[in-house]
Short mmCIF file of C-alpha atoms and ligand atoms in Angstrom, two decimals:
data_model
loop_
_atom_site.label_atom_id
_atom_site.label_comp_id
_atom_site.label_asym_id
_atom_site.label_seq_id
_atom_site.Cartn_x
_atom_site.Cartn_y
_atom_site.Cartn_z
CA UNK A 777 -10.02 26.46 19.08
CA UNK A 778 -6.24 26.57 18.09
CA UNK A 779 -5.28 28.51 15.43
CA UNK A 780 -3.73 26.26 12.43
CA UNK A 781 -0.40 26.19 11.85
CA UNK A 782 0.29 28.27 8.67
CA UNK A 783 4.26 28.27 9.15
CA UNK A 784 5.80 25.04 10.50
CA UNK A 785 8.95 24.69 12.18
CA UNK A 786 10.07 22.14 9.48
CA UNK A 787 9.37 20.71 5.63
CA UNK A 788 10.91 18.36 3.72
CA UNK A 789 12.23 19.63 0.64
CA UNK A 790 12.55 18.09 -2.78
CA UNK A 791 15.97 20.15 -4.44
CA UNK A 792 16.21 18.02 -7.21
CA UNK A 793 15.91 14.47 -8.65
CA UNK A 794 15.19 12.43 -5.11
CA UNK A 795 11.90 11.56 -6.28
CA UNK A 796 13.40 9.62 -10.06
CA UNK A 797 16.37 8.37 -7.92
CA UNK A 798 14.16 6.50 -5.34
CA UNK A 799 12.36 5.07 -8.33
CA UNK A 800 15.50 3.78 -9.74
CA UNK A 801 16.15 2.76 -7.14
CA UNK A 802 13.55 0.36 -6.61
CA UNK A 803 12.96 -0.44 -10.17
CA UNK A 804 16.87 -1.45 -11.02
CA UNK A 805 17.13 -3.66 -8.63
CA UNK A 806 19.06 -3.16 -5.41
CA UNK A 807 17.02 -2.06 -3.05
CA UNK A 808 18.85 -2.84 -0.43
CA UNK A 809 21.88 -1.25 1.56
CA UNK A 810 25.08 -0.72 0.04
CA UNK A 811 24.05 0.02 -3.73
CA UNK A 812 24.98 2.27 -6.64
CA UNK A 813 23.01 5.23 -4.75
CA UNK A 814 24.55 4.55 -1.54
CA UNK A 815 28.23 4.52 -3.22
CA UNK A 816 27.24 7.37 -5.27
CA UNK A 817 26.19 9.35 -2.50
CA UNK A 818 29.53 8.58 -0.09
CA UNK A 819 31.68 9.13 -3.41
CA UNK A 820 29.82 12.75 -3.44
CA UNK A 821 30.83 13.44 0.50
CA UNK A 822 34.55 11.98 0.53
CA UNK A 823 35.16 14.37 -2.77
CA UNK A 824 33.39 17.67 -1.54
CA UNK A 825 35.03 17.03 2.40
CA UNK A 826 38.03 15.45 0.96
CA UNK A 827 37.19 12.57 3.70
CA UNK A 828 38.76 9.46 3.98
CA UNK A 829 36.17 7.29 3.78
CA UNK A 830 32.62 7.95 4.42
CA UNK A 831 30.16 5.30 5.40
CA UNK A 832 26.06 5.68 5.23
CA UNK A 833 24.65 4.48 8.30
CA UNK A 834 20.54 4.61 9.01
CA UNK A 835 21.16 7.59 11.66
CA UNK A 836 23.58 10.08 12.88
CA UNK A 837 22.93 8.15 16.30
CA UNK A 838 23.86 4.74 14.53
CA UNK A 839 26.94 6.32 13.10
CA UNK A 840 27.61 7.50 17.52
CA UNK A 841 27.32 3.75 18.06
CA UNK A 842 29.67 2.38 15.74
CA UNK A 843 31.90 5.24 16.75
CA UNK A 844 31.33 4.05 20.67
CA UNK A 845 32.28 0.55 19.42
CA UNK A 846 35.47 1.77 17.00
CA UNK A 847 36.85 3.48 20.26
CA UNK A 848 36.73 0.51 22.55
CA UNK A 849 34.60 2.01 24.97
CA UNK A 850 33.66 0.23 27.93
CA UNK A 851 32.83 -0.41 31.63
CA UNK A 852 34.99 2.11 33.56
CA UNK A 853 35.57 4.44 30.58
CA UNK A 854 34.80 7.93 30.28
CA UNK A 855 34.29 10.31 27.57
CA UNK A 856 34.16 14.07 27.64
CA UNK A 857 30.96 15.71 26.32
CA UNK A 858 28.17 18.31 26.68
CA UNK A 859 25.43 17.99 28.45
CA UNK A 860 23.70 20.65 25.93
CA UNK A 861 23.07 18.29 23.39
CA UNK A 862 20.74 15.40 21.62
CA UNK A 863 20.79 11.78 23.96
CA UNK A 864 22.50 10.09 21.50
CA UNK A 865 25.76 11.68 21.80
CA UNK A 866 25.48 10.49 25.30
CA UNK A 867 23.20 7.00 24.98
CA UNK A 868 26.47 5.53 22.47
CA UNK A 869 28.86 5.65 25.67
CA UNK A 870 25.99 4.92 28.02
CA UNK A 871 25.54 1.19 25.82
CA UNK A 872 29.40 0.49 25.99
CA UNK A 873 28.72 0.68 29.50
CA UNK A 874 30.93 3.77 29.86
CA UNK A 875 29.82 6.89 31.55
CA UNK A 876 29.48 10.53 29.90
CA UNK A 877 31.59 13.38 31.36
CA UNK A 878 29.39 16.51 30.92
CA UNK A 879 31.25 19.57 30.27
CA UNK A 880 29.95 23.16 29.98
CA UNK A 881 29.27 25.51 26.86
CA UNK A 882 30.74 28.60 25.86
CA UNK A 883 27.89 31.04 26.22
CA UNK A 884 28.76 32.44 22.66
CA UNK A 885 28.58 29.12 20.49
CA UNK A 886 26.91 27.24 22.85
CA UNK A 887 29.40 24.63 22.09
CA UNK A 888 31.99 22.57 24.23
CA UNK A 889 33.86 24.95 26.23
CA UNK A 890 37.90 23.90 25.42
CA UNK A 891 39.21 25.95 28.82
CA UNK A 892 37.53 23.40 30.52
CA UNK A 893 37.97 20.42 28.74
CA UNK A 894 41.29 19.26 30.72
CA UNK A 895 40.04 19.79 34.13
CA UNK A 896 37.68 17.01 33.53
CA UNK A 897 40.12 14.68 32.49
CA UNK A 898 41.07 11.42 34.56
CA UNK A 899 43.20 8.30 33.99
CA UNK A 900 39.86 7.15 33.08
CA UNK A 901 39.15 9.13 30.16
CA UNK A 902 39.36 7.58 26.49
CA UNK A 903 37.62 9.59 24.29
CA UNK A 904 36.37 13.52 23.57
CA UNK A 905 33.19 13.71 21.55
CA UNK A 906 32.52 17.53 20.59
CA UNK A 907 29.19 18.20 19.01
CA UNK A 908 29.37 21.40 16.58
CA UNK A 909 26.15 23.16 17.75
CA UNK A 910 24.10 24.73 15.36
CA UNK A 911 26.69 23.95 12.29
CA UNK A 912 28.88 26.06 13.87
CA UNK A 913 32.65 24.74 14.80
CA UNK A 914 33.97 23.87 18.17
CA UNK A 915 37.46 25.30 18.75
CA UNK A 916 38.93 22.14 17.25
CA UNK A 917 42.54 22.91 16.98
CA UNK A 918 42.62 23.40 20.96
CA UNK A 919 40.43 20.20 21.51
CA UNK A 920 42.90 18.21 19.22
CA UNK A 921 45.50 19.57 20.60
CA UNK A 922 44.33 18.66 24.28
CA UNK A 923 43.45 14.79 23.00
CA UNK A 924 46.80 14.51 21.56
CA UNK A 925 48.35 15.29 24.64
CA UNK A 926 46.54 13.02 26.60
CA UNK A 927 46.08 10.11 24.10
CA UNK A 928 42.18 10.64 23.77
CA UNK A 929 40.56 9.65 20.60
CA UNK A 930 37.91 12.59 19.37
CA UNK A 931 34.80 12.04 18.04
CA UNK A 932 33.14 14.58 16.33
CA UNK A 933 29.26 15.12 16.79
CA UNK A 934 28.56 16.58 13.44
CA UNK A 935 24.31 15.65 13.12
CA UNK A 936 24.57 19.90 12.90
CA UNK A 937 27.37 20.18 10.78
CA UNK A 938 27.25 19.02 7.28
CA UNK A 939 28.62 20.84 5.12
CA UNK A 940 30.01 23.50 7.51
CA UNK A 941 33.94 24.45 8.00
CA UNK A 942 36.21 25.01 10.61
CA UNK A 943 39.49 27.29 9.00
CA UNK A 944 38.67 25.27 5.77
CA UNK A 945 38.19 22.27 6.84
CA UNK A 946 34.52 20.42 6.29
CA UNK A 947 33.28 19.23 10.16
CA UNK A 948 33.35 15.17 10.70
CA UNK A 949 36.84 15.46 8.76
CA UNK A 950 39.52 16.21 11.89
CA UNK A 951 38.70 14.46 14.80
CA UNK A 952 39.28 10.30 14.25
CA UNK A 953 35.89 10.04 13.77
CA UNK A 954 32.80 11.92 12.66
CA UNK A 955 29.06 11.87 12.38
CA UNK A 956 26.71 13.53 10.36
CA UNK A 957 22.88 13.24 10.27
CA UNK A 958 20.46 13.30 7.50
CA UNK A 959 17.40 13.48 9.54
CA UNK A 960 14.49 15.28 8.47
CA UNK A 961 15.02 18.15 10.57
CA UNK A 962 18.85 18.42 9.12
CA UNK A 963 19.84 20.65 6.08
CA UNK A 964 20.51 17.38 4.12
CA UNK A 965 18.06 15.14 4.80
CA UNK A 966 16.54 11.39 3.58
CA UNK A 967 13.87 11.18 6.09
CA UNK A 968 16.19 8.99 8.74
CA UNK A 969 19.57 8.55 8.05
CA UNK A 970 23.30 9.00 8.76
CA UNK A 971 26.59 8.60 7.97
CA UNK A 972 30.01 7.89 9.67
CA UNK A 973 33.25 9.93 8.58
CA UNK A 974 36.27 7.38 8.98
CA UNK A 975 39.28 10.07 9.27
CA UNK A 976 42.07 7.37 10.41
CA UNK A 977 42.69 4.82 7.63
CA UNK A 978 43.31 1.96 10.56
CA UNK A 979 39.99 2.54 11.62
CA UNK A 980 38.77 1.94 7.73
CA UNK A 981 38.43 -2.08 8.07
CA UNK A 982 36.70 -2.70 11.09
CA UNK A 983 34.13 0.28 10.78
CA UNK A 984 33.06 -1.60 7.65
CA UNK A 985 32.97 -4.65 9.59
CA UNK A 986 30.76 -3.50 12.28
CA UNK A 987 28.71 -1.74 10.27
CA UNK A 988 27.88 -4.86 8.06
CA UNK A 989 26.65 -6.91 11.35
CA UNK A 990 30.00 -8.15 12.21
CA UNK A 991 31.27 -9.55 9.20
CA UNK A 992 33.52 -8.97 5.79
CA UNK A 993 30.66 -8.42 3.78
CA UNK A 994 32.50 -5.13 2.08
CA UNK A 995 35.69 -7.14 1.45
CA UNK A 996 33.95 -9.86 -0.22
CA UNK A 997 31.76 -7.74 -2.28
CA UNK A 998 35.21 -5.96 -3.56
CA UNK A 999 36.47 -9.67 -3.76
CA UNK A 1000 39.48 -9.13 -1.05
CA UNK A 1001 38.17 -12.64 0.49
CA UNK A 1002 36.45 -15.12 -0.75
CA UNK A 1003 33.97 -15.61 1.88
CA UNK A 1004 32.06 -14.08 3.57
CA UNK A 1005 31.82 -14.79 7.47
CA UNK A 1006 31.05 -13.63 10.99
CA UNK A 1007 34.65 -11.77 12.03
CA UNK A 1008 33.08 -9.07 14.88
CA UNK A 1009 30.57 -7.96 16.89
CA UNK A 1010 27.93 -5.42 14.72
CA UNK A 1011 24.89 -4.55 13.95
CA UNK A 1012 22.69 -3.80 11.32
CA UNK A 1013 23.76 -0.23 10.44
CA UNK A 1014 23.29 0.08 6.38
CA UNK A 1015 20.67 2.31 4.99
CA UNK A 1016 18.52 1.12 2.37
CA UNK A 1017 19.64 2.08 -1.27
CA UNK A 1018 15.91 4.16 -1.67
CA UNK A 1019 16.79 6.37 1.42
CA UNK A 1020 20.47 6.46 -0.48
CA UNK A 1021 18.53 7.53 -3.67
CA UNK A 1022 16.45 10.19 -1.61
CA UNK A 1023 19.90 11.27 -0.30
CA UNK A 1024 22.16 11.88 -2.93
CA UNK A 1025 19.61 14.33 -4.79
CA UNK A 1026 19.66 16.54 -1.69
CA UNK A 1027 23.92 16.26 -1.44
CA UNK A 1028 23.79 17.21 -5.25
CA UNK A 1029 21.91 20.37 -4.26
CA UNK A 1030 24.24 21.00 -1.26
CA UNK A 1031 25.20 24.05 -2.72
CA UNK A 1032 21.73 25.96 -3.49
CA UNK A 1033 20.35 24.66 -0.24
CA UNK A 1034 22.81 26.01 1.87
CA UNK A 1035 22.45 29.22 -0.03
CA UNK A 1036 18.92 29.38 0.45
CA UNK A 1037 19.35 29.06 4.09
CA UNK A 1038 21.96 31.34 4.37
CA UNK A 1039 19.54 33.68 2.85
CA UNK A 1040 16.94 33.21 5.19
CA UNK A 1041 19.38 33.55 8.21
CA UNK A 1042 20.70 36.89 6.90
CA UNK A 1043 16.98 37.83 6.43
CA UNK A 1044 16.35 36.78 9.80
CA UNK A 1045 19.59 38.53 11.88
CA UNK A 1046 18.32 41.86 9.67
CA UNK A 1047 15.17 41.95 10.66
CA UNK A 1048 16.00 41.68 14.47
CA UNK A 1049 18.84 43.11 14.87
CA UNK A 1050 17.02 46.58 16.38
CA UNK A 1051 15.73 43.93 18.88
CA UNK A 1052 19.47 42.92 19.55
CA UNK A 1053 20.58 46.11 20.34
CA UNK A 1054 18.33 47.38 22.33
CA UNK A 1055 19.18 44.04 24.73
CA UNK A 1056 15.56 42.43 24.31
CA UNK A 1057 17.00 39.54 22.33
CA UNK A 1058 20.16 37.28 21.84
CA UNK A 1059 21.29 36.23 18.22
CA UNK A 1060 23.64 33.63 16.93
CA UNK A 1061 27.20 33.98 16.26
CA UNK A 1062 29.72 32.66 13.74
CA UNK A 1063 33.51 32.85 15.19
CA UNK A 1064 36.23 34.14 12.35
CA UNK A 1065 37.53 31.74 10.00
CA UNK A 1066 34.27 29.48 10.17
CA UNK A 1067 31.68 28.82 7.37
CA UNK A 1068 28.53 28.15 9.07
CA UNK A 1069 26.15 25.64 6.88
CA UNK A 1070 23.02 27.87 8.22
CA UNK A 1071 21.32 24.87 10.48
CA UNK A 1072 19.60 26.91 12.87
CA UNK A 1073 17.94 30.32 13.48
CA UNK A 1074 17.44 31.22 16.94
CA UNK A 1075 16.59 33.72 19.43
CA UNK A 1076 17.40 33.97 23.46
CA UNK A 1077 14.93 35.22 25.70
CA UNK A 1078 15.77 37.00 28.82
CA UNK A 1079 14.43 34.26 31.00
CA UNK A 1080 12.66 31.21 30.09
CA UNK A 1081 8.42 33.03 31.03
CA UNK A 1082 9.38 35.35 28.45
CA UNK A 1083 10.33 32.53 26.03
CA UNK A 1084 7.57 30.55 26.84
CA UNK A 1085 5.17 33.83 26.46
CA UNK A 1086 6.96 34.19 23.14
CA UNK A 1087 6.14 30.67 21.85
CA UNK A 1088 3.11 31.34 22.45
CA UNK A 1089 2.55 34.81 20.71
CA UNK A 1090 3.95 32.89 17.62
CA UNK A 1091 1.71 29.85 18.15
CA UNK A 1092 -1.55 32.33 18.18
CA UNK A 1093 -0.40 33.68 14.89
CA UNK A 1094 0.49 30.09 13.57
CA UNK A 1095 3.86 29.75 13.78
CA UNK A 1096 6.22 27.09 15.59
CA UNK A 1097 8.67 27.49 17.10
CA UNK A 1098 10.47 25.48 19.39
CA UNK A 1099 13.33 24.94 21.82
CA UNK A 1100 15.81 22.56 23.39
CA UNK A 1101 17.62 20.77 25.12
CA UNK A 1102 16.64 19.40 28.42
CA UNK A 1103 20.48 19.22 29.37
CA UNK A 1104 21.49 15.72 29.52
CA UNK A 1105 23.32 15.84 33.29
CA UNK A 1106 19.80 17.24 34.86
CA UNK A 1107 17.74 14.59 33.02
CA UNK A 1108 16.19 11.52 35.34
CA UNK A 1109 17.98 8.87 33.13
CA UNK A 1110 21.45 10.56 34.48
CA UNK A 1111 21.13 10.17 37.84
CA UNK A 1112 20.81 6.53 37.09
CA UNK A 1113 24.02 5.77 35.62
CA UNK A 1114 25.64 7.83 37.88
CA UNK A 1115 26.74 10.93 36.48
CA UNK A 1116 27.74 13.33 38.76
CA UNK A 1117 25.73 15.94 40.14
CA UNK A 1118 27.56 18.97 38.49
CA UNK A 1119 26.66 22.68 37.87
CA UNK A 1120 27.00 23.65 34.52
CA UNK A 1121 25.94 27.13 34.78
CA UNK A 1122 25.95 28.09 30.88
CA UNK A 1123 24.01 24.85 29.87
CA UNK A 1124 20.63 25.64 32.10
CA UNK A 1125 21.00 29.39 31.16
CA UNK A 1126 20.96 28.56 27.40
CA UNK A 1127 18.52 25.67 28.00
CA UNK A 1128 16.02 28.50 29.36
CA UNK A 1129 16.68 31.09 27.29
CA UNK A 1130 17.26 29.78 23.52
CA UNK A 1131 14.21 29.40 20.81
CA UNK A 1132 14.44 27.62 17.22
CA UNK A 1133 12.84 29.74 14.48
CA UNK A 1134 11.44 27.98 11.55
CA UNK A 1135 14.11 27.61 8.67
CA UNK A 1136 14.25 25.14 5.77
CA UNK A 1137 14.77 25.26 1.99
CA UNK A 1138 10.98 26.16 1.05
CA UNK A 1139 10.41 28.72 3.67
CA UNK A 1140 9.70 32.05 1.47
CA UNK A 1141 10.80 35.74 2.09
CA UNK A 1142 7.89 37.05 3.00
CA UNK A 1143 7.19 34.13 6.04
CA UNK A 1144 10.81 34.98 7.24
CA UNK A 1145 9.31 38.48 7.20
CA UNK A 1146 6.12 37.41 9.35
CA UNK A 1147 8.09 35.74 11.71
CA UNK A 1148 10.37 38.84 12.42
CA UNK A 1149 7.54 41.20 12.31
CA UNK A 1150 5.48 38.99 15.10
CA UNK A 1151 8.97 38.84 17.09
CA UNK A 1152 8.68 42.65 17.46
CA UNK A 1153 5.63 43.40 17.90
CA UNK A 1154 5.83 40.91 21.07
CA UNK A 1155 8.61 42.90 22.18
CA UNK A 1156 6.85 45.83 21.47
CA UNK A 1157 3.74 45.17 22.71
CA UNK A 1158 5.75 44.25 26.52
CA UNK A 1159 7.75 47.44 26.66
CA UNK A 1160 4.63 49.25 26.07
CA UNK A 1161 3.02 47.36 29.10
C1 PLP B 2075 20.01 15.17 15.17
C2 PLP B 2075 21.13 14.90 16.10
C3 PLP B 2075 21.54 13.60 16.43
C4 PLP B 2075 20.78 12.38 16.00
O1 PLP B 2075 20.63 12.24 14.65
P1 PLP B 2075 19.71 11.05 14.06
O2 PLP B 2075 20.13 11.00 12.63
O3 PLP B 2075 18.29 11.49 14.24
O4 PLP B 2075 20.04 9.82 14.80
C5 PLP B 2075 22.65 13.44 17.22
N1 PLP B 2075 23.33 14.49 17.70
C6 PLP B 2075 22.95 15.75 17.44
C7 PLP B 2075 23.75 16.89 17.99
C8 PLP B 2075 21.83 16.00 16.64
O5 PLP B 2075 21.45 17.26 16.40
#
């Protein structure tokens, strides 16, 4: 028999007053998208990030999509990515009909190496979409630098990174273009959900446009026209005004939830650091001038049998843990569309090597504690073999 899990990988937390919000939600009215929760809740972004405009969407991989469509990608195109992240960075350029261009990681962030950005640039190329792994930044003053000199438009994978800063400034906010996600697993979360961070004003208009299913719904609503009509192509891309309701009690929490798991991660880098320096383990790191939002604990392995022996020491004491991803320019689907068969040496290393530890709001001091303690007594327990 399998031991029960006793600490998950993941909960869902309630921070504040989701639960009355959904029910007034529901009860005044609007239900539907684009409501007084939904505008209260992109009012609450666009004044903490300072954004332009911020747009809910029902995913972080709808917000890709309408980010795909707001760059003009299409048949031919190609946009600059790493393969060491979720498919929906990639899947948004893949249904333009535009082809991914996967790019290595720096083996310290695990994010979009910027020295090699420009060697995988062709006439081709319209678009750079970093994703900040883990809530921590990409080197985004070099990668906006590099689109600016070659006219690319940068989109900003930010699922990771609400809430987090590069030199000051909130991720989503500097490239064109940014996404954030409010999936469950996410520090912010509404069960599924998204949003879009509009940076250029020109791009303002037809964002809304596509978002609303191709037409000047928003405009009409704000009575800029008086009707309201098919204009664009779109899709259906508004939230509900419940998951809206759900949301904005987490993003009026931001605060104390990214303390709390800022907490835990501190907790966490203690409590292993012995591990670290005798060369058993791998932890994260934060470059200078960067305020992590405290997405993810991990550990790396040596090799991926002593990761996979180490999930399961944690699974026989109840405890999941988990790892990914199956990099993107391996995967079957890729060979399909034709990506090229590169070698990006950092990618499968980290791939192998890297393990999720549980972390959200409601995780308490003394299962951070277990977790650790289990850690080294694995370690322990093999050096003694
Ligand atoms: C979670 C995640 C997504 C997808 O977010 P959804 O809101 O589930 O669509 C996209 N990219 C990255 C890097 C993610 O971590």
């Amino acid at each position: 028999m399998t031991t029960p899990i006793r600490i998950p990988f993941n909960k869902p937390c309630i921070a504040g007053a989701e639960l009355s919000y959904v029910a007034q939600a529901i009860s005044g009215g609007h239900a539907s998208g684009d409501g007084p929760f939904t505008k209260k809740a992109e009012r609450l972004m666009q004044d903490a990030f300072g954004a332009h405009r911020v747009l809910l969407t029902t995913s972080c991989t709808a917000a890709l999509e309408l980010a795909a469509l707001l760059c003009d990608l299409g048949p031919g195109d190609e946009v600059i990515m790493p393969s060491f992240t979720f498919v929906s960075t990639a899947n948004a350029v893949v249904l333009r009909g535009a082809k991914p261009v996967f790019v290595d990681v720096r083996a310290d962030t695990h994010n979009l190496d910027e020295r090699l950005i420009e060697r995988a640039i062709t006439p081709r190329t319209k678009a750079i979409f970093p994703v900040h792994y883990a809530g921590v930044p990409c080197e985004m003053d070099e990668i906006m630098s590099i689109a600016h000199r070659h006219g690319l438009m940068v989109v900003e994978d930010a699922a990771q990174g609400v809430n987090a800063r590069y030199k000051g400034r909130p991720l989503g906010t500097i490239g064109q273009l940014g996404c954030y996600s409010f999936h469950e697993t996410k520090n912010f979360s509404c069960g599924e959900g998204g949003a879009l961070v509009v940076n250029d004003p020109a791009l303002t208009q037809r964002a809304e446009i596509l978002r609303e299913k191709g037409t000047n719904r928003s405009q009409f609503l704000r009575g800029q026209v008086d009707k309201y009509t098919w204009t664009d192509v779109g899709s259906s891309y508004v939230p509900s005004d419940m998951l809206a309701a759900y949301l904005l009690g987490q993003l009026e929490n931001m605060d104390r939830i990214t303390a709390r798991r800022g907490a835990i991660c501190d907790s966490y880098a203690r409590a292993l650091a012995p591990l670290a320096q005798r060369g058993l383990i791998g932890l994260p790191w934060t470059p200078p001038d960067c305020t992590p939002n405290h997405h993810m604990f991990y550990v790396l392995a040596r090799d991926i049998a002593e990761r996979t022996a180490l999930i399961a020491h944690l699974r026989a004491a109840g405890i999941l843990s988990v790892f990914h991803y199956v990099p993107l320019h391996s995967a079957p689907f890729a060979g399909t569309i034709g990506v090229p068969r590169t070698e990006l040496p950092v990618t499968d290393d980290t791939s192998a090597r890297l393990l999720r530890l549980p972390l959200y709001f409601d995780l308490t001091d003394a299962e951070v504690t277990e977790v650790a303690a289990r850690i080294r007594d694995f370690y322990e327990t093999r050096e003694a073999a």
